[in-house]
CSV table of C-alpha atoms and ligand atoms in Angstrom, one decimal:
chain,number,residue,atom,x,y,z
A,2,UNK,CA,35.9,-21.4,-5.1
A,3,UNK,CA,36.5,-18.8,-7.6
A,4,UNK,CA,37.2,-15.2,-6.8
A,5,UNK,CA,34.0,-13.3,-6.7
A,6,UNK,CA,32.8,-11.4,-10.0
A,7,UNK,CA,30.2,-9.0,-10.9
A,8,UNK,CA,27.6,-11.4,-13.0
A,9,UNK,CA,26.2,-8.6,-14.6
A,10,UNK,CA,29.2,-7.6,-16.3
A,11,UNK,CA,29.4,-10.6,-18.1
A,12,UNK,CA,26.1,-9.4,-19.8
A,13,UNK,CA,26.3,-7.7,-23.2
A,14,UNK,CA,27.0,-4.0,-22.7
A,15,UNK,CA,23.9,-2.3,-24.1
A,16,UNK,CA,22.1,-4.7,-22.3
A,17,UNK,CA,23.9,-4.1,-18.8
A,18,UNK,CA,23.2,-0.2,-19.1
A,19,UNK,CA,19.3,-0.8,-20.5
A,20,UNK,CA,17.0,0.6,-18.1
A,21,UNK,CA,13.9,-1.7,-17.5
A,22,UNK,CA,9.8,-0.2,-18.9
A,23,UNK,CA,8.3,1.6,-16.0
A,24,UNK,CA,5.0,0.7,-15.7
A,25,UNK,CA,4.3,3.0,-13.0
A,26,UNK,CA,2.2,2.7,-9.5
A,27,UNK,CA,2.4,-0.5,-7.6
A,28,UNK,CA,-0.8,-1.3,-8.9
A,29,UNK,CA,-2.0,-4.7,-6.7
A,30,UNK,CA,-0.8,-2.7,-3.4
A,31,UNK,CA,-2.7,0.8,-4.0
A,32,UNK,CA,-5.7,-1.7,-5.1
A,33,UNK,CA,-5.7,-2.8,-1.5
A,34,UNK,CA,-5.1,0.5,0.4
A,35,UNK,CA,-7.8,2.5,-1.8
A,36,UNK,CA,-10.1,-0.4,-1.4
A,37,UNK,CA,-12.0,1.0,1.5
A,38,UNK,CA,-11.2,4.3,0.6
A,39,UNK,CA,-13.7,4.3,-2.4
A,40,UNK,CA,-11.9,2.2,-5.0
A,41,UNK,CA,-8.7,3.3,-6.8
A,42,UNK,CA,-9.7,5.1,-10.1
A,43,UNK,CA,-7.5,3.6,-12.9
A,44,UNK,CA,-6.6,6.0,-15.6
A,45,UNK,CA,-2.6,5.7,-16.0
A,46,UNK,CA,-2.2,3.0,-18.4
A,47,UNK,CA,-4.9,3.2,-21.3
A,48,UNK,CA,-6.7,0.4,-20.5
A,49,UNK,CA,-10.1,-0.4,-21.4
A,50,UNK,CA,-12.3,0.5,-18.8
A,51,UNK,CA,-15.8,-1.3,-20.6
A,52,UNK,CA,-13.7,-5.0,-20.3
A,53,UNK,CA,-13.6,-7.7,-22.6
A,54,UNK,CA,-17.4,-9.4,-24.6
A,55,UNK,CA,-19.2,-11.1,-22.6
A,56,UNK,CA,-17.9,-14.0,-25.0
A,57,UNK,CA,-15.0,-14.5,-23.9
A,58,UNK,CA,-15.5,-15.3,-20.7
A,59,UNK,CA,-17.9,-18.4,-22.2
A,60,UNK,CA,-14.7,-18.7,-24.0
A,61,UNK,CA,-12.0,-19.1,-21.4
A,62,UNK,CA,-14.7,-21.4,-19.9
A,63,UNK,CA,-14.6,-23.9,-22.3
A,64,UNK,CA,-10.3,-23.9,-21.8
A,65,UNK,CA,-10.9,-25.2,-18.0
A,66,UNK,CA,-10.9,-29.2,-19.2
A,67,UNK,CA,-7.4,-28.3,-21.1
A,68,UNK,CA,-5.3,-26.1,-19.1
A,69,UNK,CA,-2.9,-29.3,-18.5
A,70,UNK,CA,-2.4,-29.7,-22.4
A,71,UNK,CA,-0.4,-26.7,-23.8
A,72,UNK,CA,-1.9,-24.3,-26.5
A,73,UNK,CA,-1.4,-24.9,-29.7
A,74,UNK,CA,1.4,-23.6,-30.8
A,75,UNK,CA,0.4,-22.2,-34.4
A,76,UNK,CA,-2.4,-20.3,-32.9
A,77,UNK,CA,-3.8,-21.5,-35.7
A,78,UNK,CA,-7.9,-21.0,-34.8
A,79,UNK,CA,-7.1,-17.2,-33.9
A,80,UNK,CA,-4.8,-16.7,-37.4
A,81,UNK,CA,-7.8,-18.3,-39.4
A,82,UNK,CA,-10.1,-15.7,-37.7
A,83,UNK,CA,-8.1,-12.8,-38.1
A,84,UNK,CA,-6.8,-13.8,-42.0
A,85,UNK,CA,-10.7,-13.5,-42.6
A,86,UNK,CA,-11.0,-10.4,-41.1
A,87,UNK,CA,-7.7,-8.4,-42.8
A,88,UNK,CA,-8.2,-10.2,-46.1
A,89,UNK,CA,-5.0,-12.0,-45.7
A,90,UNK,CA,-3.1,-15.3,-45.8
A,91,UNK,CA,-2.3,-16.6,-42.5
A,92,UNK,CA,1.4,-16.4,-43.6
A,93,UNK,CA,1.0,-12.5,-43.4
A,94,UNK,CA,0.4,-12.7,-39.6
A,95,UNK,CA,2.9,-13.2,-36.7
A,96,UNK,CA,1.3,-14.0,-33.4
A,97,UNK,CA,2.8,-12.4,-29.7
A,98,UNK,CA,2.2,-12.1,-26.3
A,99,UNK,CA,1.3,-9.0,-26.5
A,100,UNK,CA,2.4,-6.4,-29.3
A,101,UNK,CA,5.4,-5.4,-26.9
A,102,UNK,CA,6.7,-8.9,-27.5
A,103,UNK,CA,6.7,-8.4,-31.3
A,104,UNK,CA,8.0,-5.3,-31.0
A,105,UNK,CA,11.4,-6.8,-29.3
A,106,UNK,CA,11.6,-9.8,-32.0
A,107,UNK,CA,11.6,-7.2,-34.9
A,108,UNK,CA,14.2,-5.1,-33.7
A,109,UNK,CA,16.1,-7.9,-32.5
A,110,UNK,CA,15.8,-9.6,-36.0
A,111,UNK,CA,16.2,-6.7,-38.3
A,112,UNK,CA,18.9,-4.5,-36.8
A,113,UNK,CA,22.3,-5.1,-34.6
A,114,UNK,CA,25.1,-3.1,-33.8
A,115,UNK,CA,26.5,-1.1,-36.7
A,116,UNK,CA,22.2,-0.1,-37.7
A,117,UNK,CA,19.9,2.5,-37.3
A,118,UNK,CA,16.2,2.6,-36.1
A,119,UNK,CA,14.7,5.9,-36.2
A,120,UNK,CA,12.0,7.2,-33.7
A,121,UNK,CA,10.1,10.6,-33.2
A,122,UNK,CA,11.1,12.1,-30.0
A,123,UNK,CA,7.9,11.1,-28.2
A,124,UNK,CA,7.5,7.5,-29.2
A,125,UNK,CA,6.1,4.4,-27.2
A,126,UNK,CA,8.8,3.9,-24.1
A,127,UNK,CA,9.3,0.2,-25.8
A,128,UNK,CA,10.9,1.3,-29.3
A,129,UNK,CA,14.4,2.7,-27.7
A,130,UNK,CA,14.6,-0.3,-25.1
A,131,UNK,CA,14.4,-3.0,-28.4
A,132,UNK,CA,16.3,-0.7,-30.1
A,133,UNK,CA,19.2,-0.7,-27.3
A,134,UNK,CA,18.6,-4.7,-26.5
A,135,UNK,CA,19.4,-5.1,-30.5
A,136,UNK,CA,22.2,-3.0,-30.2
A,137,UNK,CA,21.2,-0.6,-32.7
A,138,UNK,CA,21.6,3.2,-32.4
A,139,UNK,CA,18.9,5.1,-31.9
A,140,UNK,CA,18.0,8.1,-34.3
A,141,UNK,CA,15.7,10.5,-32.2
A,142,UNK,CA,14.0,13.4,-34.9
A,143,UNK,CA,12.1,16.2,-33.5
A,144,UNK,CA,8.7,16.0,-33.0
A,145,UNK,CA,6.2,18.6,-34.2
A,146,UNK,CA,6.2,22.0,-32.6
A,147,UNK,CA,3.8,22.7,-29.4
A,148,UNK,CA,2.2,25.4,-31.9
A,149,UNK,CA,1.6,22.8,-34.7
A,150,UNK,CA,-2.3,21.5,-35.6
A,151,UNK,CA,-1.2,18.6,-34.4
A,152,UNK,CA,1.4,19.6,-31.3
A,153,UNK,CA,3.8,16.9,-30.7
A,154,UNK,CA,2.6,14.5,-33.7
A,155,UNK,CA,5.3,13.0,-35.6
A,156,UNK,CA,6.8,14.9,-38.4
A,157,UNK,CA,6.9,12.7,-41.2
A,158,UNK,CA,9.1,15.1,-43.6
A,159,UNK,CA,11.7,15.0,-40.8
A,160,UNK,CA,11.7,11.3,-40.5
A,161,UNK,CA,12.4,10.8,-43.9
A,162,UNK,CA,14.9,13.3,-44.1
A,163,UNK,CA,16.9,11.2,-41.0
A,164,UNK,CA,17.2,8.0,-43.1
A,165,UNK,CA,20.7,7.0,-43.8
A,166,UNK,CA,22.1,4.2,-45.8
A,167,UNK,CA,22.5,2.3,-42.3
A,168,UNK,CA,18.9,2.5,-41.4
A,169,UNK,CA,17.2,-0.7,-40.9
A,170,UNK,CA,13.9,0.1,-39.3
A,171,UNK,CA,11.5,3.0,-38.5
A,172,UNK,CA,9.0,2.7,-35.9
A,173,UNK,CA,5.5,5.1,-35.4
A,174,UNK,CA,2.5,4.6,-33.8
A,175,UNK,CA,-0.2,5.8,-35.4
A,176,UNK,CA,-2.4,7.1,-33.8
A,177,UNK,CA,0.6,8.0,-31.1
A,178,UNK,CA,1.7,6.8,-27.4
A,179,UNK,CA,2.4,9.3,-25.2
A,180,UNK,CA,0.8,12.0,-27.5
A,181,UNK,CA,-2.6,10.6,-28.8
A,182,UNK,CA,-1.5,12.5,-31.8
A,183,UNK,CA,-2.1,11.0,-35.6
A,184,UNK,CA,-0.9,11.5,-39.2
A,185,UNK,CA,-3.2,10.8,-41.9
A,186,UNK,CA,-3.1,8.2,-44.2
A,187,UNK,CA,-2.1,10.3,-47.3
A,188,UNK,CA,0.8,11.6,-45.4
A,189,UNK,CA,1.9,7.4,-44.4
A,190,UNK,CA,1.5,7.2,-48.1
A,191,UNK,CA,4.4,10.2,-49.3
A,192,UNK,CA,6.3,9.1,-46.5
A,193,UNK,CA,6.7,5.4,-47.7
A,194,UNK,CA,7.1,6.7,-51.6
A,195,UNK,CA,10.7,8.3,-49.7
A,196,UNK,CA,11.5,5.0,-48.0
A,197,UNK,CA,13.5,2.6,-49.3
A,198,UNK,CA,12.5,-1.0,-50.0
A,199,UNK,CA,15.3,-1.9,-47.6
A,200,UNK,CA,14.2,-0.3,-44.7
A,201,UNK,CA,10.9,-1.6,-42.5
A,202,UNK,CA,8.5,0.9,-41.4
A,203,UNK,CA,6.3,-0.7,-38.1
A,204,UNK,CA,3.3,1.6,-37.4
A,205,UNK,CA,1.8,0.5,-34.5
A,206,UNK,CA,-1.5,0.7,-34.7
A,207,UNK,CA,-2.6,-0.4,-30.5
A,208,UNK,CA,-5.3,2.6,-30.8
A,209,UNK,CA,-6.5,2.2,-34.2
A,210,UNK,CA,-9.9,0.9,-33.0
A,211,UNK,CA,-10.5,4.1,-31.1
A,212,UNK,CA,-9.6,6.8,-34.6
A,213,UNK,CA,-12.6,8.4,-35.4
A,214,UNK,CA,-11.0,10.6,-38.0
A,215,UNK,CA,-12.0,9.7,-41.5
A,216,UNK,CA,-8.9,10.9,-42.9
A,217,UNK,CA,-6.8,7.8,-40.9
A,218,UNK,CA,-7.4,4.3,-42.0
A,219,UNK,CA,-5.4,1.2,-41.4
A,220,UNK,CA,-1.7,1.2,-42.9
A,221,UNK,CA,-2.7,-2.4,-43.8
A,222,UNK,CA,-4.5,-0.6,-46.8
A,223,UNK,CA,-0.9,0.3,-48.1
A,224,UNK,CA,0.8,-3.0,-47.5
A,225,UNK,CA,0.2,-4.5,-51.0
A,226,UNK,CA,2.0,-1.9,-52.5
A,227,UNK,CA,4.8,-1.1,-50.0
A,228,UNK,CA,5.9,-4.7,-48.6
A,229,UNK,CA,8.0,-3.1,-46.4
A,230,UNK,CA,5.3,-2.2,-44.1
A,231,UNK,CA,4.9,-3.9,-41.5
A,232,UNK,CA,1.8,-3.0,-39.0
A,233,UNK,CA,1.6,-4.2,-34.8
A,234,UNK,CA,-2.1,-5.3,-33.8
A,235,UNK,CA,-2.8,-5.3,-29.9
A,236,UNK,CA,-5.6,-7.1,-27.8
A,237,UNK,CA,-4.7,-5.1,-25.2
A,238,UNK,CA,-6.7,-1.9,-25.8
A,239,UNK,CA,-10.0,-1.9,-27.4
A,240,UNK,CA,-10.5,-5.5,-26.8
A,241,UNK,CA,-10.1,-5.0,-23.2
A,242,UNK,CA,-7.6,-8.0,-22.9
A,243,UNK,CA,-4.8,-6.4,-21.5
A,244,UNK,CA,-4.5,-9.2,-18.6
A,245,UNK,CA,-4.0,-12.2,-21.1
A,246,UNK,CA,-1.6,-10.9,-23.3
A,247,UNK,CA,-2.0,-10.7,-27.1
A,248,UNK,CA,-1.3,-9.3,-30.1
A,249,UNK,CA,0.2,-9.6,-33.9
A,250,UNK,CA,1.7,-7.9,-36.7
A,251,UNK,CA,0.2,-7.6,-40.0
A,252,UNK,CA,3.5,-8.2,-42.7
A,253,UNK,CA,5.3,-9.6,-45.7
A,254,UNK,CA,5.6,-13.4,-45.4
A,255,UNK,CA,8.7,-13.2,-46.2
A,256,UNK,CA,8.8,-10.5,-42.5
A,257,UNK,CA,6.8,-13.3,-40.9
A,258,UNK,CA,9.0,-16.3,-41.8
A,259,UNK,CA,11.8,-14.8,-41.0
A,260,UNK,CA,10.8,-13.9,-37.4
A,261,UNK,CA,9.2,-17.3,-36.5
A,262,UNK,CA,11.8,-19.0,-35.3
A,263,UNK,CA,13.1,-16.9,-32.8
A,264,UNK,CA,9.3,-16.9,-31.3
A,265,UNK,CA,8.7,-19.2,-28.5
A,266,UNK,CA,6.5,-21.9,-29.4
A,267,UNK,CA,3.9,-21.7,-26.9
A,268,UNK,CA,3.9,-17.7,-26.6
A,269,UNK,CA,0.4,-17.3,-26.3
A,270,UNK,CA,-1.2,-19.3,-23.9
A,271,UNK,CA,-4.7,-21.1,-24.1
A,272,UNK,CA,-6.6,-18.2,-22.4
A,273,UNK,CA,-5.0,-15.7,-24.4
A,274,UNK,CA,-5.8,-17.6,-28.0
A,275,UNK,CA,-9.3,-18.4,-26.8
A,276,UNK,CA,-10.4,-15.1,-25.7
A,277,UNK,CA,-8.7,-13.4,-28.6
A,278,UNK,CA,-11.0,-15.4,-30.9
A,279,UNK,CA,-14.2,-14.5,-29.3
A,280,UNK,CA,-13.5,-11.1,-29.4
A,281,UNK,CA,-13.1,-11.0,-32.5
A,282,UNK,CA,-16.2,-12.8,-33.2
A,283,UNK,CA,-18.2,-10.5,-31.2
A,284,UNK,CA,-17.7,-6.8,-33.3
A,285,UNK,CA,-20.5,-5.0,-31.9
A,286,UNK,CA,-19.5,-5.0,-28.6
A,287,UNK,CA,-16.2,-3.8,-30.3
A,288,UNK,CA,-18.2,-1.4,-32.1
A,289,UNK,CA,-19.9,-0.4,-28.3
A,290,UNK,CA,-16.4,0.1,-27.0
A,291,UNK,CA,-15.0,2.3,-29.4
A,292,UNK,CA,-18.7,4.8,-29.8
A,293,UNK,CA,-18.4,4.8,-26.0
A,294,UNK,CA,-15.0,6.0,-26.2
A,295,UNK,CA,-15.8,8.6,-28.7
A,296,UNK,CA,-17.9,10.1,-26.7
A,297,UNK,CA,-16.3,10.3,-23.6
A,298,UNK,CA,-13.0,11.3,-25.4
A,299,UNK,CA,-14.9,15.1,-26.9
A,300,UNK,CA,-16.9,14.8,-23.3
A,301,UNK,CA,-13.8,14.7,-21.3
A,302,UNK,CA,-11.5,17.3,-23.4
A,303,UNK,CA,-14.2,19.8,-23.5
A,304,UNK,CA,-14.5,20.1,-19.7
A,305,UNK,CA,-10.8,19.6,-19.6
A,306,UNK,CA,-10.5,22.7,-22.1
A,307,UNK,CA,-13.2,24.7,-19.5
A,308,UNK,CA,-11.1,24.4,-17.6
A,309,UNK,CA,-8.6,26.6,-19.1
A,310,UNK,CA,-6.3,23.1,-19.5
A,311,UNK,CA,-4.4,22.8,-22.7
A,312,UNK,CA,-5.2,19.3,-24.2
A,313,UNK,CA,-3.2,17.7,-26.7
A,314,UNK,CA,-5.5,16.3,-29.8
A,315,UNK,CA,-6.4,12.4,-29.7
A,316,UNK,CA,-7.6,10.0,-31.5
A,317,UNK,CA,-7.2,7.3,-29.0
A,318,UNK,CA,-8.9,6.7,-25.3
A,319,UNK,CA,-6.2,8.9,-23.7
A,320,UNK,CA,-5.7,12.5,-23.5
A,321,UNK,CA,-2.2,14.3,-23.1
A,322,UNK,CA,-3.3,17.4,-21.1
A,323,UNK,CA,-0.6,20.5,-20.3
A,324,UNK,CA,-0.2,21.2,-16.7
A,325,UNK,CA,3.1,22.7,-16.5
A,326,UNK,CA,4.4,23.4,-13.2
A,327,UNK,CA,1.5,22.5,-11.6
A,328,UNK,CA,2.2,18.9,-13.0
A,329,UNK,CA,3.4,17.3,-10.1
A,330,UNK,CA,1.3,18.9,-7.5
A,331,UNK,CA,-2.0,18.2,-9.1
A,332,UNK,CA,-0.6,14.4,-10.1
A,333,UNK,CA,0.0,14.0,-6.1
A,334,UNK,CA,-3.5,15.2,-5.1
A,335,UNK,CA,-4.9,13.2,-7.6
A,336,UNK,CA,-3.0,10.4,-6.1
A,337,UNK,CA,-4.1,11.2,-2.7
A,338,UNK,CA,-7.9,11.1,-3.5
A,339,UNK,CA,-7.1,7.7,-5.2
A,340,UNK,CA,-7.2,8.8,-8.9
A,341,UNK,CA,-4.0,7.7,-10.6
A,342,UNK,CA,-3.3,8.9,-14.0
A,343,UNK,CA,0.7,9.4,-15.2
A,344,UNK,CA,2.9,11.9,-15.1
A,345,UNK,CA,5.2,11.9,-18.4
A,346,UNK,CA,8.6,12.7,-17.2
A,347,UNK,CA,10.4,9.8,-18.0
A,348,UNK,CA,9.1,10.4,-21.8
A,349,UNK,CA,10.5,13.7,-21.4
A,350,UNK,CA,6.7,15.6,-21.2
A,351,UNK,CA,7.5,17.0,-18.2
A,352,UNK,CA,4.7,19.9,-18.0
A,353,UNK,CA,2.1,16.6,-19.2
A,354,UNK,CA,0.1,14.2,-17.7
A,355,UNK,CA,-1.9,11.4,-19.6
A,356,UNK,CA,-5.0,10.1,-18.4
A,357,UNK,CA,-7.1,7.6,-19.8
A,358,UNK,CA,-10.7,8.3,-20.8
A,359,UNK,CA,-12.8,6.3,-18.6
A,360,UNK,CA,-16.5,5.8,-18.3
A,361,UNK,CA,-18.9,8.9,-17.5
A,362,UNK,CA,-19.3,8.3,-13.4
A,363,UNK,CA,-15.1,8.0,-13.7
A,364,UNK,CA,-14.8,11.0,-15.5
A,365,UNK,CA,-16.9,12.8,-13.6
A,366,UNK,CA,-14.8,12.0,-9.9
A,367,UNK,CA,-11.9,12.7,-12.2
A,368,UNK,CA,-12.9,16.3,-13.1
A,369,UNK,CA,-14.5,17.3,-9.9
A,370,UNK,CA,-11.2,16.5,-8.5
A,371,UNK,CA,-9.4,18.5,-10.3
A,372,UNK,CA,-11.7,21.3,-10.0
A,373,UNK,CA,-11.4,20.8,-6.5
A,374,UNK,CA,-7.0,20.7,-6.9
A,375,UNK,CA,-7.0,23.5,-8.9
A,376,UNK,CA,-9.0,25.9,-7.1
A,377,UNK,CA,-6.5,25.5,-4.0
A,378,UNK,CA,-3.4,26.2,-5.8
B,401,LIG,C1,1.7,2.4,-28.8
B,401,LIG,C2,1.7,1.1,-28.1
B,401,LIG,N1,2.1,0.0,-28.7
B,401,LIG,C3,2.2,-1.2,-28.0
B,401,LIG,C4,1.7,-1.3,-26.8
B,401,LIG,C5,1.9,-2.6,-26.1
B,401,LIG,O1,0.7,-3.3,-26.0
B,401,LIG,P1,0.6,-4.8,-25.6
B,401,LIG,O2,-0.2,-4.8,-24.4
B,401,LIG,O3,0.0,-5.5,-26.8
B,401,LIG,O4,2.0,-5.4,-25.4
B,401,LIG,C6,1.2,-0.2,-26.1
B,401,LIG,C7,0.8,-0.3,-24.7
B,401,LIG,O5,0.4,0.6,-24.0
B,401,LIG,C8,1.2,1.1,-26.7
B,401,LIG,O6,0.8,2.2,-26.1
């Protein structure tokens, strides 16, 4: 037998010293203990709390009698549907299981050691872990100010001004994870006249179905006329299909072609391209969803601001609200009454939690909690 040796050693360095996504709370467990303790209120990872159409679970129904074949592994059904509803050839579209997968495959196909990706300092947790898997460096550019319109936001100037002739790839969600900030759509458009064709620009639009803000549309409006732009799609959020795992990019076929052949074949399963496709089919409950959220969203930030709480502007169905030191304290009550939302340390927001925007009887045990927290300390 050979002498023993550290296995993960052997692994490539930026890998070995890549710290895994922290997706928080043991969810299954604290589902069990608050289960008898009046439910555990969900608001930590932005999910949906209205749930998928009633369509899809007709949908996943009708995959029973196949689950022993595999899914086809074009997606081709779900491409068709959602060609129709960009305007697009299905070569513009790249299917994943989940946006987070796509997210990986770009970096990992468009940059290595030696490139640059840039980020704003308060970017989705995913965009530095692709970026150290691919072995790129990491460019981090300031944020916006805290006294800014939009606190926190991406600065778009600053961006720009960070691009080098090693750059490969840019990456901002739009509207923004951890902040719920936004930049408008006339400001995308000076910011890709300063790009070069040579570098990709992925906004990550996983919120866009909740912006109410007239001045944002859909960077897909752009992509004709800047090819490199390249735009991430989720299921996860506003479809309410978190649990099956699906999303795409919008992009050049020449992106997509690229890219397919490092995606596994089968990478969405049945469920997940079933459901997918009668979600789409069914808009209005879509267009429920996102009215429901409006509402709730000004609802819960004007009590919030009654409160005397600082809340970050959002245009998505979570709000970034300013507790300073109290942060911890108030996140540990919270947890004790069975109301998780998450405290954003590890993205370096240390006087911030996020909470999701839930339904009104959620909202409500949210707030009066709080109340309750606040008035003891
Ligand atoms: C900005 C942003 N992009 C992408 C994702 C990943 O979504 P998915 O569930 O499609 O992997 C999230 C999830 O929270 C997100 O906040």
């Amino acid at each position: 037998m050979s002498a023993a040796i550290d296995l993960r050693s052997l692994a490539r360095p930026e890998i070995q010293s890549l710290k895994a996504y922290d997706p928080g709370h043991d969810i299954p467990l604290l589902r069990q203990q608050f289960a008898s303790k009046g439910g555990l209120l969900e608001l930590g990872s932005n999910e949906n709390p209205y749930g998928p159409s009633p369509a899809v679970t007709e949908a996943l129904h009708a995959v029973f009698p196949l689950l022993h074949r595999y899914p086809d592994p074009s997606g081709a059904a779900l491409k068709l549907a959602l060609a129709k509803l960009h305007g697009v050839e299905t070569s513009h579209l790249m299917l994943g299981n989940g946006s987070h997968e796509l997210l990986m495959q770009l970096a990992q196909v468009f940059t290595g050691p030696g490139d640059e990706i840039v980020f704003s300092r308060f970017c989705f947790a995913v965009y530095p872990i692709a970026a150290q898997a691919a072995g790129a460096s990491i460019i981090w550019v300031a944020s916006l100010p805290e006294t800014d319109d939009m606190p926190l936001g991406h600065d778009l100037q600053a961006m720009a001004n960070a691009i080098t002739s090693k750059t490969k790839l840019i990456c901002m969600a739009n509207p923004n994870n951890p902040t719920g900030t936004w930049y408008s759509t006339q400001d995308l458009e000076q910011f890709m006249q300063r790009v070069p064709a040579s570098v990709l620009v992925l906004v990550d639009e996983a919120y866009i179905e909740y912006v109410t803000d007239p001045a944002l549309v859909s960077a897909t409006a752009l992509q004709q006329r800047f090819p490199n732009l390249v735009v991430s799609r989720t299921f996860s959020k506003a479809h309410g299909l978190a649990g099956l795992r699906a999303g795409y990019l919008l992009a050049d076929a020449a992106v997509v072609s690229v890219m397919e052949p490092i995606r596994e074949s089968f990478n969405l399963n049945a469920m997940a391209l079933a459901a997918a496709q009668a979600s789409l089919a069914d808009q209005d409950h879509l267009n429920t969803v996102r009215q429901a959220t409006a509402v709730e969203r000004e609802w819960l930030d004007a009590e919030l601001h009654a409160l005397g709480l600082s809340v970050l502007p959002s245009q998505t169905n979570f709000l970034l609200v300013r507790m300073d030191e109290r942060t911890e304290d108030v996140e540990q009550a919270l947890f004790q009454r069975g109301i998780m939302v998450r405290p954003m340390g590890g993205y370096g927001l240390h006087g911030y939690l996020r909470i999701t925007v839930s339904v009104r009887a959620d909202n409500e045990r949210l707030l009066q909690a709080i109340k309750e927290i606040l008035a003891c300390m």
